[in-house]
Coordinates of C-alpha atoms in Angstrom, one line a residue:
M186 CA 140.1 115.7 111.5
T187 CA 141.8 115.6 108.1
S188 CA 140.1 117.1 105.0
H189 CA 139.9 113.6 103.6
N190 CA 138.1 112.2 106.6
Y191 CA 135.8 115.2 106.7
A192 CA 134.9 114.6 103.0
L193 CA 134.1 110.9 103.7
N194 CA 131.9 111.8 106.6
L195 CA 130.1 114.4 104.6
L196 CA 129.5 111.9 101.8
F197 CA 128.2 109.3 104.3
F198 CA 125.8 111.9 105.7
C199 CA 124.5 112.9 102.3
L200 CA 123.9 109.3 101.3
F201 CA 122.5 107.9 104.4
L202 CA 121.5 110.5 106.9
S203 CA 120.2 113.4 104.9
P204 CA 116.4 114.3 104.7
L205 CA 116.2 112.6 101.3
V206 CA 114.7 109.6 102.9
A207 CA 112.1 109.1 100.1
Q208 CA 114.9 107.7 98.0
R209 CA 115.8 105.3 100.7
Y210 CA 112.2 104.1 101.1
E211 CA 112.0 103.7 97.3
E212 CA 115.1 101.6 97.2
V213 CA 113.9 99.3 99.9
A214 CA 110.5 98.9 98.3
T215 CA 112.2 98.1 94.9
R216 CA 114.3 95.4 96.5
I217 CA 111.2 93.8 98.0
I218 CA 109.2 93.9 94.8
D219 CA 112.1 92.6 92.7
A220 CA 112.6 89.7 95.0
L221 CA 108.9 88.7 95.2
L222 CA 108.5 88.9 91.4
A223 CA 111.5 86.7 90.9
S224 CA 110.2 84.2 93.4
D225 CA 106.7 84.3 92.0
K226 CA 108.0 83.6 88.5
I227 CA 109.4 80.3 89.8
H228 CA 107.0 79.3 92.5
N229 CA 103.8 81.1 91.7
N230 CA 103.6 82.0 95.4
F231 CA 103.1 85.7 95.7
L232 CA 100.8 87.0 93.0
N233 CA 98.4 84.1 92.9
L234 CA 95.0 85.8 93.0
P235 CA 92.4 85.4 94.6
D236 CA 94.6 84.5 97.6
Y237 CA 94.2 87.3 100.2
G238 CA 98.0 87.6 100.6
A239 CA 98.4 88.2 96.9
S240 CA 95.6 90.8 97.0
I241 CA 97.5 92.8 99.6
I242 CA 100.8 92.4 97.8
F243 CA 99.2 93.8 94.7
D244 CA 97.7 96.6 96.8
G245 CA 101.1 97.3 98.3
I246 CA 102.9 97.4 94.9
W247 CA 100.3 99.9 93.6
E248 CA 100.7 102.0 96.7
V249 CA 104.5 102.1 96.2
L250 CA 104.0 103.1 92.6
E251 CA 101.5 105.8 93.5
R252 CA 104.0 107.2 96.0
W253 CA 107.0 106.9 93.6
P254 CA 105.7 106.9 90.0
I255 CA 109.3 106.9 88.8
L256 CA 109.1 103.1 89.4
A257 CA 106.1 102.6 87.2
P258 CA 108.0 101.7 84.0
R259 CA 109.7 98.9 85.9
Y260 CA 106.5 97.1 87.0
L261 CA 103.4 98.4 85.2
S262 CA 103.4 96.0 82.3
L263 CA 103.7 92.9 84.4
I264 CA 101.2 93.7 87.2
N265 CA 98.7 95.0 84.7
A266 CA 99.0 91.8 82.7
K267 CA 98.5 89.7 85.8
L268 CA 95.3 91.6 86.7
E269 CA 93.9 91.5 83.2
N270 CA 94.6 87.7 82.9
F271 CA 92.9 87.0 86.2
A272 CA 89.8 88.8 85.1
R273 CA 89.6 87.5 81.6
T274 CA 90.7 83.8 81.9
P275 CA 87.7 81.4 82.2
E276 CA 87.6 79.4 85.4
T277 CA 89.3 82.2 87.5
V278 CA 87.3 83.8 90.3
G279 CA 87.7 87.2 88.6
Y280 CA 86.2 85.9 85.4
K281 CA 83.3 84.3 87.2
V282 CA 82.5 87.5 89.1
L283 CA 82.5 89.6 85.9
N284 CA 80.4 87.0 84.1
N285 CA 77.8 86.4 86.9
I286 CA 78.9 82.8 87.5
R287 CA 78.0 82.1 91.1
I288 CA 80.9 81.2 93.4
P289 CA 80.1 78.9 96.4
W290 CA 80.6 80.4 99.8
T291 CA 83.9 79.6 101.4
S292 CA 84.8 78.9 105.0
T293 CA 85.9 82.5 105.8
I294 CA 85.0 85.8 104.2
G295 CA 88.5 86.6 102.9
D296 CA 89.1 83.2 101.2
E297 CA 88.7 83.2 97.5
V298 CA 86.4 86.1 96.9
G299 CA 86.0 88.7 99.6
L300 CA 89.3 90.7 99.4
F301 CA 91.0 90.2 96.1
P302 CA 89.3 93.3 94.4
I303 CA 91.5 95.6 96.5
A304 CA 94.2 94.8 93.9
Y305 CA 92.0 96.4 91.3
L306 CA 90.9 99.3 93.4
A307 CA 94.6 100.1 94.1
R308 CA 95.1 100.2 90.3
L309 CA 92.2 102.6 90.0
S310 CA 93.7 104.8 92.7
Y311 CA 97.1 104.9 90.9
Y312 CA 95.6 105.9 87.6
R313 CA 93.5 108.6 89.1
K314 CA 96.7 110.3 90.3
H315 CA 98.7 109.3 87.2
P316 CA 96.3 109.2 84.3
S317 CA 96.9 107.2 81.2
G318 CA 94.8 107.1 78.0
L319 CA 95.4 103.3 77.9
Y320 CA 93.7 102.7 81.2
N321 CA 90.0 101.8 81.3
R322 CA 88.6 101.9 84.8
S323 CA 85.3 100.1 84.1
M324 CA 86.6 96.6 84.9
D325 CA 88.2 97.6 88.1
I326 CA 85.0 99.3 89.3
N327 CA 82.8 96.5 88.2
I328 CA 84.7 93.6 89.7
S329 CA 85.0 95.5 93.1
T330 CA 81.4 96.6 93.2
L331 CA 80.1 93.1 92.3
V332 CA 82.2 91.4 95.0
A333 CA 81.2 93.9 97.6
T334 CA 77.4 93.7 96.9
E335 CA 77.2 90.0 96.0
Y336 CA 79.7 88.4 98.5
V337 CA 80.8 90.7 101.3
V338 CA 77.6 92.6 102.2
P339 CA 75.4 89.4 102.2
W340 CA 78.0 87.2 103.9
P341 CA 75.8 84.5 105.5
V342 CA 77.7 83.4 108.6
R343 CA 77.1 86.0 111.4
L344 CA 76.5 86.3 115.0
K345 CA 73.0 87.5 116.1
D346 CA 74.3 91.0 116.4
G347 CA 75.5 90.9 112.7
T348 CA 79.2 90.3 113.3
I349 CA 80.9 88.6 110.4
A350 CA 81.8 85.1 111.6
A351 CA 82.8 81.6 110.5
D352 CA 81.9 78.0 111.3
L353 CA 85.6 77.2 111.5
G354 CA 87.1 77.5 114.9
W355 CA 90.2 76.2 116.6
P356 CA 91.3 72.6 117.4
G357 CA 89.0 71.1 119.9
Q358 CA 86.2 73.5 119.1
E359 CA 85.2 72.2 115.7
G360 CA 81.5 72.0 115.2
H361 CA 80.8 73.6 118.6
G362 CA 80.0 77.2 117.9
T363 CA 80.2 80.2 115.6
F364 CA 83.5 81.9 115.6
V365 CA 84.8 85.4 115.2
W366 CA 88.3 85.7 113.7
A367 CA 90.3 88.9 114.2
D368 CA 91.6 88.4 110.6
D369 CA 88.1 88.9 109.2
S370 CA 88.0 92.4 110.6
F371 CA 90.2 93.3 107.6
M372 CA 89.0 90.6 105.2
G373 CA 85.4 91.7 105.7
T374 CA 85.8 95.5 105.7
G375 CA 88.9 96.2 103.7
L376 CA 87.2 96.1 100.4
L377 CA 84.3 98.3 101.7
S378 CA 86.6 100.9 103.0
H379 CA 88.7 101.1 99.8
L380 CA 85.6 101.1 97.6
S381 CA 84.1 103.9 99.7
L382 CA 87.2 106.1 99.3
L383 CA 87.4 105.7 95.6
L384 CA 83.7 105.7 94.6
D385 CA 82.3 108.0 97.3
R386 CA 80.1 105.4 98.9
R387 CA 79.2 106.6 102.3
D388 CA 77.0 103.6 103.0
L389 CA 80.0 101.3 102.6
A390 CA 82.2 103.4 104.9
N391 CA 79.5 103.3 107.6
M392 CA 79.1 99.6 107.1
A393 CA 82.8 99.0 107.6
G394 CA 83.0 101.2 110.7
S395 CA 80.0 99.7 112.3
M396 CA 81.3 96.2 111.6
L397 CA 84.7 97.0 113.2
L398 CA 82.9 98.2 116.4
L399 CA 81.3 94.7 116.6
F400 CA 84.6 93.0 116.2
D401 CA 86.0 95.2 119.0
N402 CA 83.1 94.3 121.2
H403 CA 84.0 90.6 120.9
L404 CA 87.8 90.6 120.7
F405 CA 89.1 93.6 122.6
D406 CA 90.6 93.1 126.0
S407 CA 90.3 96.4 128.0
Q408 CA 92.8 95.2 130.5
D409 CA 95.8 95.6 128.1
G410 CA 94.4 97.2 125.0
L411 CA 95.0 94.1 122.8
H412 CA 92.7 91.8 120.8
F413 CA 92.4 88.1 121.1
H414 CA 92.7 86.1 117.8
G415 CA 89.4 84.4 118.2
Y416 CA 86.1 84.2 120.0
N417 CA 83.6 81.4 120.2
D418 CA 80.0 82.7 120.5
F419 CA 78.7 79.4 121.7
D420 CA 80.4 79.4 125.1
Q421 CA 81.5 83.1 124.9
E422 CA 85.1 82.1 125.3
H423 CA 88.2 83.7 123.7
S424 CA 91.0 81.8 122.2
C425 CA 94.3 81.5 124.0
C426 CA 96.3 84.3 122.5
K427 CA 96.8 87.8 121.2
W428 CA 98.5 86.9 117.9
G429 CA 100.5 89.8 116.5
R430 CA 99.2 89.7 112.9
A431 CA 95.6 89.3 114.2
N432 CA 96.1 92.6 116.0
G433 CA 97.7 94.0 112.8
W434 CA 94.7 93.1 110.7
I435 CA 92.4 94.8 113.2
M436 CA 94.4 98.0 113.5
M437 CA 95.0 98.3 109.7
A438 CA 91.2 97.8 109.2
H439 CA 90.5 100.6 111.6
A440 CA 93.0 102.9 109.9
D441 CA 91.5 102.3 106.5
A442 CA 87.9 102.6 107.7
L443 CA 88.7 105.9 109.5
L444 CA 90.1 107.3 106.2
A445 CA 86.9 106.4 104.5
I446 CA 84.5 107.7 107.3
A447 CA 86.4 110.9 107.8
R448 CA 85.6 112.0 104.2
Y449 CA 82.0 112.7 105.3
G450 CA 82.7 115.0 108.3
P451 CA 82.2 114.6 112.0
S452 CA 80.0 111.7 113.2
T453 CA 79.3 109.6 116.2
L454 CA 80.5 106.5 114.2
F455 CA 83.8 108.2 113.4
D456 CA 84.3 109.1 117.0
S457 CA 83.6 105.6 118.2
V458 CA 85.9 103.9 115.7
L459 CA 88.6 106.4 116.4
D460 CA 88.3 105.9 120.2
N461 CA 88.8 102.2 119.8
F462 CA 91.7 102.7 117.3
K463 CA 93.5 104.9 119.9
K464 CA 93.0 102.5 122.7
H465 CA 94.3 99.7 120.6
A466 CA 97.3 101.8 119.4
E467 CA 98.2 102.6 123.1
G468 CA 98.0 98.9 124.0
V469 CA 100.2 97.9 121.0
L470 CA 102.7 100.7 121.8
A471 CA 103.0 99.3 125.3
V472 CA 104.3 96.0 124.1
Q473 CA 106.7 97.2 121.4
S474 CA 110.1 95.6 121.9
P475 CA 113.3 97.6 122.4
S476 CA 114.2 96.5 118.8
G477 CA 111.2 98.4 117.5
L478 CA 109.6 95.1 116.4
W479 CA 106.6 93.3 117.9
H480 CA 106.5 89.7 119.1
E481 CA 104.6 86.9 117.4
V482 CA 102.3 86.7 120.5
L483 CA 102.2 90.3 121.5
D484 CA 102.2 89.9 125.3
V485 CA 104.6 87.0 125.4
P486 CA 108.2 88.3 125.0
S487 CA 109.7 84.8 124.6
T488 CA 108.1 84.5 121.2
F489 CA 110.0 85.5 118.1
L490 CA 110.0 89.1 116.7
E491 CA 107.6 89.1 113.7
T492 CA 107.8 91.3 110.7
S493 CA 104.3 91.6 109.2
S494 CA 102.6 92.6 112.4
T495 CA 105.3 95.3 112.8
A496 CA 104.5 96.5 109.3
M497 CA 100.8 96.6 110.0
F498 CA 101.3 98.6 113.2
L499 CA 103.8 100.9 111.4
Y500 CA 101.3 101.6 108.6
S501 CA 98.5 102.3 111.1
F502 CA 100.6 104.5 113.3
N503 CA 101.7 106.5 110.2
I504 CA 98.1 107.1 109.2
G505 CA 97.1 108.0 112.7
V506 CA 99.9 110.5 113.2
S507 CA 99.6 112.0 109.7
K508 CA 95.9 112.7 110.3
G509 CA 96.3 114.0 113.8
W510 CA 94.5 111.0 115.3
L511 CA 97.5 109.8 117.3
D512 CA 99.7 112.0 119.4
S513 CA 102.8 112.8 117.3
A514 CA 105.2 113.2 120.3
T515 CA 104.1 109.8 121.6
F516 CA 104.0 107.8 118.4
K517 CA 106.7 109.2 116.2
P518 CA 109.5 107.7 118.2
A519 CA 107.7 104.4 118.0
I520 CA 107.4 104.8 114.2
Q521 CA 111.1 105.4 113.8
K522 CA 111.9 102.4 116.0
A523 CA 109.5 100.2 114.1
Y524 CA 111.0 101.2 110.7
S525 CA 114.5 100.6 111.9
G526 CA 113.4 97.2 113.2
L527 CA 111.7 96.5 109.9
L528 CA 114.9 97.2 108.0
T529 CA 116.8 94.6 110.0
N530 CA 114.5 92.0 108.3
I531 CA 114.9 93.3 104.8
P532 CA 118.3 92.0 103.5
L533 CA 119.9 93.3 100.3
N534 CA 118.3 90.5 98.3
G535 CA 114.9 91.8 99.2
E536 CA 113.6 88.5 100.7
V537 CA 111.8 89.8 103.8
Q538 CA 112.6 87.7 106.8
N539 CA 110.6 86.6 109.8
I540 CA 107.1 86.8 108.4
C541 CA 104.8 84.2 110.0
E542 CA 103.1 81.9 107.5
G543 CA 99.3 81.9 107.4
S544 CA 97.7 80.7 110.6
V545 CA 94.4 79.4 111.9
I546 CA 93.4 80.2 115.4
G547 CA 95.9 78.5 117.7
V548 CA 95.3 76.6 121.0
D549 CA 98.4 77.8 122.8
V550 CA 101.5 80.0 122.6
A551 CA 103.6 77.0 121.4
Y552 CA 101.4 76.7 118.3
Y553 CA 102.2 80.3 117.2
E554 CA 105.8 80.1 118.1
A555 CA 106.2 77.0 115.9
R556 CA 104.8 78.7 112.8
S557 CA 107.1 78.7 109.8
R558 CA 109.0 81.9 108.8
N559 CA 110.0 80.5 105.4
Y560 CA 110.1 83.3 102.8
L561 CA 108.3 81.2 100.3
L562 CA 105.3 81.1 102.7
S563 CA 105.3 84.7 103.6
S564 CA 102.6 85.9 101.2
P565 CA 100.0 86.6 104.0
G566 CA 102.1 89.3 105.5
L567 CA 104.4 90.5 102.7
G568 CA 102.0 93.1 101.2
S569 CA 101.8 94.9 104.6
V570 CA 105.5 95.6 104.5
L571 CA 105.1 97.4 101.2
R572 CA 102.1 99.4 102.6
A573 CA 104.2 100.4 105.6
I574 CA 107.1 101.6 103.5
A575 CA 104.7 103.6 101.2
S576 CA 103.2 105.3 104.2
M577 CA 106.4 106.6 105.7
D578 CA 106.6 110.4 106.1
I579 CA 103.3 111.0 104.3

């Protein structure tokens, strides 16, 4: 090998294969955020609170900034202004919450009201670690606490055992039952878990954990360790399929709840939630594709490889391994494969590919396979990609 070739190889190693992976993660996250901000400026499609997708995108951006504060000057002014405007502009949901103007119940718990305050709690978390004399935390605490106590905790549509539910089912089932959506595992507990972590509310951590056990009782398939997308309590039937992002919502909800519950020491509740988390993680691991990605319908390899579910599993695996809840020797190789697979869907322009658009509960595999993967419609899953990147090597 010539000295010239040796120097080139050494440069390649230093730039791309060295342990300085934090810079690589930071650069990937920056591309994604720059792209979504550019798109949102034109289409108003990514930061449109109170949309649940926008809520998680804000959360993901704040988690990236908390991990890499060097990026803060690039984004702080814009995202702070967005949050302030949403809370202070009359007719917005944020303004109504803060001014005690009652908002009608929506069809599912995450629509309109139940999840958007995680955007404000993520800001609170950031400024706790990176204080600023310009930041006043009172609005973020108030808006989050009010939504939790006025809209999430008293959610009116439930099964007899207390499980958060909806009157909205899947085609052919309309008006014939009360339905459990896997999506609502996160929509109905995410705010509680985040609020518990930041405000030391053990009652909310316990509430989130107990609710997730109920979701598991209705949706978990012990045969393969995966969750169905929906359940109709009227005839006690599951929906057709084990949608990837539905499983992602559930696993991410468990990871966040475990972080909250763990603060208060050993408990039977923690052990039960952890046991279900581990069983689910093992089931998901078993259907990871050779590419590192997961399929749109997890147990149907003919369906397309989907990005947001992969990101949700990656985030959850990272949390599980970092806390010692998942076996490192088993799950670290899966994490590396998943991250490599994720990168194949993040081009240089930052417009993340192959995120399934928002979805109701489908009637067959063909329904899920036909869902759009248009970048402009990727809001429901885009924030999870940022959360996954921010969780790497924690």
